[in-house]
Coordinates of N, CA, C and O in Angstrom, one line a residue:
X1398 N 0.8 -1.2 0.0 CA 0.0 0.0 0.0 C 0.9 1.2 0.0 O 1.9 1.3 0.7
X1399 N 0.5 2.2 -0.8 CA 1.3 3.4 -0.9 C 1.1 4.3 0.3 O 0.0 4.5 0.9
X1400 N 2.2 4.9 0.7 CA 2.3 5.9 1.7 C 2.8 7.2 1.1 O 4.0 7.5 1.0
X1401 N 1.8 8.0 0.5 CA 2.2 9.2 -0.3 C 2.5 10.4 0.7 O 1.8 10.7 1.6
X1402 N 3.7 10.9 0.4 CA 4.2 12.1 1.1 C 4.4 13.3 0.1 O 5.0 13.1 -0.9
X1403 N 3.9 14.4 0.5 CA 4.1 15.6 -0.3 C 5.5 16.1 -0.1 O 6.0 16.2 1.0
X1404 N 6.2 16.3 -1.3 CA 7.5 16.9 -1.3 C 7.5 18.4 -1.5 O 8.3 19.1 -0.9
X1405 N 6.5 18.9 -2.3 CA 6.4 20.3 -2.6 C 5.0 20.5 -3.2 O 4.6 19.8 -4.1
X1406 N 4.4 21.6 -2.9 CA 3.2 22.1 -3.5 C 3.3 23.6 -3.8 O 3.4 24.4 -2.8
X1407 N 3.4 24.0 -5.0 CA 3.5 25.4 -5.4 C 2.6 25.6 -6.6 O 2.8 25.1 -7.7
X1408 N 1.6 26.4 -6.4 CA 0.7 26.8 -7.5 C 0.2 25.6 -8.2 O -0.4 24.7 -7.6
X1409 N 0.4 25.4 -9.5 CA -0.1 24.3 -10.3 C 0.7 23.0 -10.0 O 0.3 21.9 -10.4
X1410 N 1.9 23.1 -9.5 CA 2.8 22.0 -9.3 C 2.7 21.3 -8.0 O 2.7 22.0 -6.9
X1411 N 2.5 20.0 -8.0 CA 2.5 19.3 -6.7 C 3.3 18.1 -6.9 O 3.1 17.3 -7.9
X1412 N 4.3 17.9 -6.1 CA 5.3 16.8 -6.2 C 5.2 16.0 -4.9 O 5.3 16.5 -3.8
X1413 N 5.0 14.7 -5.1 CA 4.9 13.8 -3.9 C 5.6 12.5 -4.3 O 6.0 12.2 -5.4
X1414 N 5.8 11.6 -3.2 CA 6.4 10.3 -3.5 C 5.8 9.3 -2.5 O 5.3 9.7 -1.4
X1415 N 5.9 8.1 -2.9 CA 5.5 7.0 -2.0 C 6.7 6.5 -1.2 O 7.7 6.1 -1.8
X1416 N 6.5 6.5 0.1 CA 7.6 6.0 0.9 C 7.9 4.5 0.8 O 9.0 4.1 1.1
X1417 N 6.9 3.8 0.3 CA 7.1 2.3 0.2 C 7.7 2.0 -1.2 O 8.8 1.4 -1.2
X1418 N 7.1 2.3 -2.3 CA 7.6 1.9 -3.6 C 8.6 2.9 -4.2 O 9.1 2.7 -5.2
X1419 N 8.7 4.1 -3.6 CA 9.6 5.2 -4.0 C 9.2 5.8 -5.3 O 10.0 6.6 -5.8
X1420 N 8.0 5.6 -5.8 CA 7.6 6.3 -7.0 C 7.4 7.8 -6.7 O 6.9 8.2 -5.6
X1421 N 7.9 8.6 -7.6 CA 7.8 10.1 -7.4 C 6.7 10.5 -8.4 O 6.7 10.1 -9.6
X1422 N 5.8 11.4 -8.0 CA 4.7 11.9 -8.8 C 4.8 13.4 -9.0 O 5.0 14.1 -8.0
X1423 N 4.7 13.8 -10.2 CA 4.5 15.2 -10.5 C 3.1 15.4 -11.0 O 2.8 14.9 -12.1
X1424 N 2.4 16.2 -10.3 CA 1.0 16.6 -10.7 C 1.1 18.0 -11.2 O 1.6 18.9 -10.5
X1425 N 0.7 18.3 -12.4 CA 0.7 19.7 -12.9 C -0.6 19.8 -13.7 O -0.8 19.2 -14.8
X1426 N -1.4 20.7 -13.3 CA -2.7 20.9 -13.9 C -3.5 19.6 -14.0 O -3.7 19.0 -13.0
X1427 N -3.7 19.1 -15.2 CA -4.4 17.8 -15.4 C -3.5 16.7 -15.7 O -4.0 15.6 -16.1
X1428 N -2.2 16.8 -15.5 CA -1.3 15.7 -15.8 C -0.7 15.2 -14.6 O -0.4 15.9 -13.6
X1429 N -0.4 13.9 -14.6 CA 0.4 13.2 -13.5 C 1.4 12.4 -14.1 O 1.1 11.5 -15.0
X1430 N 2.7 12.6 -13.8 CA 3.8 11.8 -14.3 C 4.3 11.0 -13.1 O 4.5 11.5 -12.0
X1431 N 4.7 9.7 -13.4 CA 5.3 8.9 -12.4 C 6.7 8.6 -12.8 O 7.1 8.4 -14.0
X1432 N 7.6 8.7 -11.8 CA 9.0 8.6 -12.0 C 9.6 7.6 -11.0 O 9.2 7.6 -9.8
X1433 N 10.6 6.9 -11.4 CA 11.5 6.2 -10.4 C 12.3 7.3 -9.8 O 12.5 8.4 -10.4
X1434 N 12.9 7.1 -8.6 CA 13.8 8.1 -8.1 C 14.9 8.5 -9.0 O 15.2 9.7 -9.1
X1435 N 15.5 7.6 -9.7 CA 16.6 7.9 -10.7 C 16.1 8.8 -11.8 O 16.7 9.8 -12.2
X1436 N 14.9 8.4 -12.4 CA 14.3 9.2 -13.5 C 13.9 10.6 -13.0 O 14.0 11.5 -13.8
X1437 N 13.4 10.7 -11.8 CA 13.1 12.0 -11.3 C 14.3 12.9 -11.2 O 14.3 14.0 -11.6
X1438 N 15.4 12.3 -10.7 CA 16.6 13.1 -10.6 C 17.1 13.5 -12.0 O 17.5 14.7 -12.2
X1439 N 17.0 12.7 -13.0 CA 17.4 13.0 -14.4 C 16.5 14.1 -14.9 O 16.9 15.1 -15.6
X1440 N 15.2 14.0 -14.6 CA 14.2 15.0 -15.1 C 14.6 16.4 -14.5 O 14.6 17.4 -15.1
X1441 N 14.9 16.4 -13.2 CA 15.3 17.6 -12.4 C 16.5 18.2 -13.1 O 16.6 19.4 -13.3
X1442 N 17.5 17.4 -13.3 CA 18.8 17.9 -13.8 C 18.6 18.4 -15.2 O 19.2 19.4 -15.6
X1443 N 17.8 17.8 -16.0 CA 17.5 18.3 -17.4 C 16.9 19.7 -17.3 O 17.3 20.6 -18.0
X1444 N 15.9 19.9 -16.5 CA 15.2 21.2 -16.4 C 16.2 22.2 -15.8 O 16.1 23.4 -16.2
X1445 N 17.0 21.8 -14.9 CA 18.0 22.8 -14.2 C 19.0 23.3 -15.3 O 19.4 24.4 -15.1
X1446 N 19.3 22.6 -16.3 CA 20.2 23.0 -17.3 C 19.6 23.7 -18.5 O 20.3 24.1 -19.4
X1447 N 18.3 23.9 -18.5 CA 17.6 24.6 -19.5 C 17.2 26.0 -19.1 O 16.8 26.2 -17.9
X1448 N 17.3 26.9 -20.0 CA 16.8 28.3 -19.7 C 15.6 28.5 -20.6 O 15.5 28.0 -21.7
X1449 N 14.7 29.2 -20.1 CA 13.4 29.4 -20.7 C 13.6 30.0 -22.2 O 13.0 29.4 -23.1
X1450 N 14.3 31.0 -22.3 CA 14.4 31.6 -23.7 C 15.3 30.9 -24.6 O 15.3 31.1 -25.8
X1451 N 16.1 29.9 -24.1 CA 16.9 29.1 -25.0 C 16.0 28.0 -25.7 O 16.4 27.5 -26.8
X1452 N 14.9 27.7 -25.1 CA 14.1 26.6 -25.7 C 12.6 26.9 -25.8 O 11.7 26.0 -25.9
X1453 N 12.2 28.2 -25.7 CA 10.8 28.6 -25.8 C 10.4 28.9 -27.2 O 11.2 29.1 -28.1
X1454 N 9.1 28.8 -27.5 CA 8.6 29.2 -28.8 C 7.2 29.8 -28.6 O 6.5 29.6 -27.6
X1455 N 6.8 30.5 -29.7 CA 5.5 31.2 -29.6 C 4.4 30.1 -30.0 O 4.5 29.4 -31.0
X1456 N 3.4 30.1 -29.2 CA 2.3 29.2 -29.4 C 1.2 29.9 -30.2 O 1.2 31.2 -30.3
X1457 N 0.2 29.2 -30.8 CA -0.8 29.8 -31.7 C -1.6 30.9 -30.9 O -2.2 31.8 -31.5
X1458 N -1.7 30.8 -29.6 CA -2.5 31.7 -28.8 C -1.7 33.0 -28.5 O -2.2 33.9 -27.8
X1459 N -0.5 33.1 -29.1 CA 0.3 34.3 -28.9 C 1.2 34.3 -27.6 O 1.9 35.2 -27.3
X1460 N 1.1 33.2 -26.8 CA 1.8 33.1 -25.6 C 3.1 32.3 -25.8 O 3.1 31.3 -26.5
X1461 N 4.2 32.8 -25.3 CA 5.5 32.1 -25.4 C 5.6 31.0 -24.3 O 5.3 31.3 -23.2
X1462 N 5.9 29.8 -24.8 CA 6.0 28.7 -23.8 C 7.2 27.8 -24.2 O 7.7 27.8 -25.3
X1463 N 7.7 27.1 -23.2 CA 8.7 26.1 -23.4 C 8.0 24.7 -23.4 O 7.0 24.5 -22.7
X1464 N 8.5 23.8 -24.2 CA 8.0 22.5 -24.3 C 9.1 21.6 -23.6 O 10.2 21.6 -24.0
X1465 N 8.6 20.8 -22.7 CA 9.5 19.8 -22.0 C 8.9 18.4 -22.2 O 7.8 18.1 -21.8
X1466 N 9.7 17.6 -22.7 CA 9.3 16.2 -23.0 C 9.3 15.4 -21.7 O 10.2 15.6 -20.9
X1467 N 8.4 14.5 -21.6 CA 8.3 13.6 -20.4 C 9.0 12.3 -20.8 O 9.4 12.1 -21.9
X1468 N 9.1 11.4 -19.8 CA 9.6 10.1 -20.1 C 8.8 9.3 -21.2 O 9.4 8.5 -21.9
X1469 N 7.6 9.7 -21.3 CA 6.7 9.1 -22.3 C 6.8 10.0 -23.6 O 6.4 11.1 -23.5
X1470 N 7.3 9.5 -24.7 CA 7.5 10.3 -25.9 C 6.3 11.0 -26.4 O 6.5 12.1 -27.0
X1471 N 5.1 10.5 -26.1 CA 3.9 11.1 -26.6 C 3.3 12.2 -25.7 O 2.3 12.8 -26.1
X1472 N 3.9 12.4 -24.6 CA 3.4 13.4 -23.6 C 4.5 14.5 -23.3 O 5.6 14.1 -23.0
X1473 N 4.1 15.7 -23.4 CA 5.1 16.8 -23.1 C 4.3 17.8 -22.3 O 3.1 18.0 -22.4
X1474 N 5.1 18.5 -21.4 CA 4.6 19.6 -20.6 C 4.8 20.9 -21.5 O 5.8 20.9 -22.2
X1475 N 4.0 21.9 -21.3 CA 4.3 23.2 -21.9 C 4.1 24.2 -20.7 O 3.2 24.0 -19.9
X1476 N 5.0 25.1 -20.6 CA 5.1 26.0 -19.5 C 5.2 27.5 -20.0 O 6.1 27.7 -20.9
X1477 N 4.4 28.4 -19.5 CA 4.7 29.8 -19.7 C 5.9 30.1 -18.8 O 6.4 29.3 -18.1
X1478 N 6.5 31.3 -18.9 CA 7.7 31.6 -18.2 C 7.4 31.5 -16.7 O 8.2 31.0 -15.9
X1479 N 6.3 32.0 -16.2 CA 6.0 32.0 -14.7 C 5.8 30.5 -14.3 O 6.2 30.1 -13.2
X1480 N 5.1 29.7 -15.1 CA 4.9 28.3 -14.8 C 6.3 27.6 -14.8 O 6.5 26.7 -13.9
X1481 N 7.1 27.9 -15.7 CA 8.5 27.3 -15.8 C 9.3 27.6 -14.5 O 9.8 26.7 -13.9
X1482 N 9.3 28.8 -14.1 CA 10.0 29.2 -12.9 C 9.4 28.5 -11.7 O 10.1 28.0 -10.8
X1483 N 8.1 28.4 -11.6 CA 7.4 27.7 -10.5 C 7.8 26.3 -10.5 O 8.0 25.7 -9.4
X1484 N 7.8 25.6 -11.6 CA 8.1 24.2 -11.7 C 9.5 23.9 -11.3 O 9.8 23.0 -10.5
X1485 N 10.5 24.8 -11.7 CA 11.9 24.6 -11.3 C 12.0 24.8 -9.8 O 12.8 24.0 -9.2
X1486 N 11.4 25.8 -9.2 CA 11.4 25.9 -7.8 C 10.9 24.7 -7.1 O 11.4 24.3 -6.1
X1487 N 9.7 24.2 -7.5 CA 9.1 23.1 -6.9 C 10.0 21.9 -7.0 O 10.1 21.1 -6.0
X1488 N 10.6 21.7 -8.1 CA 11.5 20.5 -8.3 C 12.7 20.6 -7.3 O 13.1 19.7 -6.7
X1489 N 13.3 21.8 -7.2 CA 14.4 22.1 -6.3 C 14.0 21.7 -4.8 O 14.7 21.1 -4.1
X1490 N 12.8 22.2 -4.4 CA 12.4 22.0 -3.1 C 12.1 20.5 -2.8 O 12.4 19.9 -1.8
X1491 N 11.5 19.8 -3.8 CA 11.2 18.4 -3.7 C 12.5 17.6 -3.6 O 12.5 16.7 -2.8
X1492 N 13.5 17.9 -4.4 CA 14.7 17.2 -4.3 C 15.3 17.3 -2.9 O 15.8 16.4 -2.3
X1493 N 15.3 18.5 -2.3 CA 15.9 18.8 -1.0 C 15.1 18.0 0.1 O 15.7 17.3 0.9
X1494 N 13.8 18.0 0.0 CA 13.0 17.2 1.0 C 13.2 15.7 0.8 O 13.2 15.0 1.8
X1495 N 13.3 15.3 -0.4 CA 13.6 13.9 -0.7 C 14.9 13.5 0.0 O 15.0 12.4 0.6
X1496 N 15.9 14.3 -0.1 CA 17.2 14.0 0.5 C 17.0 14.0 2.1 O 17.7 13.2 2.7
X1497 N 16.2 14.9 2.6 CA 16.0 14.8 4.1 C 15.3 13.5 4.5 O 15.7 12.9 5.4
X1498 N 14.3 13.1 3.7 CA 13.7 11.8 4.0 C 14.7 10.6 3.9 O 14.6 9.7 4.7
X1499 N 15.6 10.7 3.0 CA 16.6 9.7 2.9 C 17.5 9.6 4.1 O 17.9 8.6 4.6
X1500 N 17.8 10.8 4.6 CA 18.7 10.9 5.8 C 18.0 10.3 7.1 O 18.7 9.7 7.9
X1501 N 16.7 10.5 7.2 CA 16.0 10.0 8.4 C 15.5 8.6 8.3 O 14.9 8.1 9.2
X1502 N 15.7 8.0 7.1 CA 15.2 6.7 6.9 C 16.0 5.6 7.6 O 17.0 5.6 8.0

């Protein structure tokens, strides 16, 4: 049985993990992505090395967004600049809290 713990909740981003199976969940708007701890770390590192304006593009609605591919090829996140910054902050906080849980385990 899963024991879900919140790692971070910021605006549209909610990141949690199961203390038993170690699955990490990223909930953003109407999407939920599941990661192994290793894949979550890789996802975090990938986003940390990207800058919004280096990989953003204009969408048909006139809003500039960045497209971030998920582990599933057919699903991608799109973020406005404020959503992008929010997600990066949420990931940073989640990684730190995940490390704290590891220390006290």
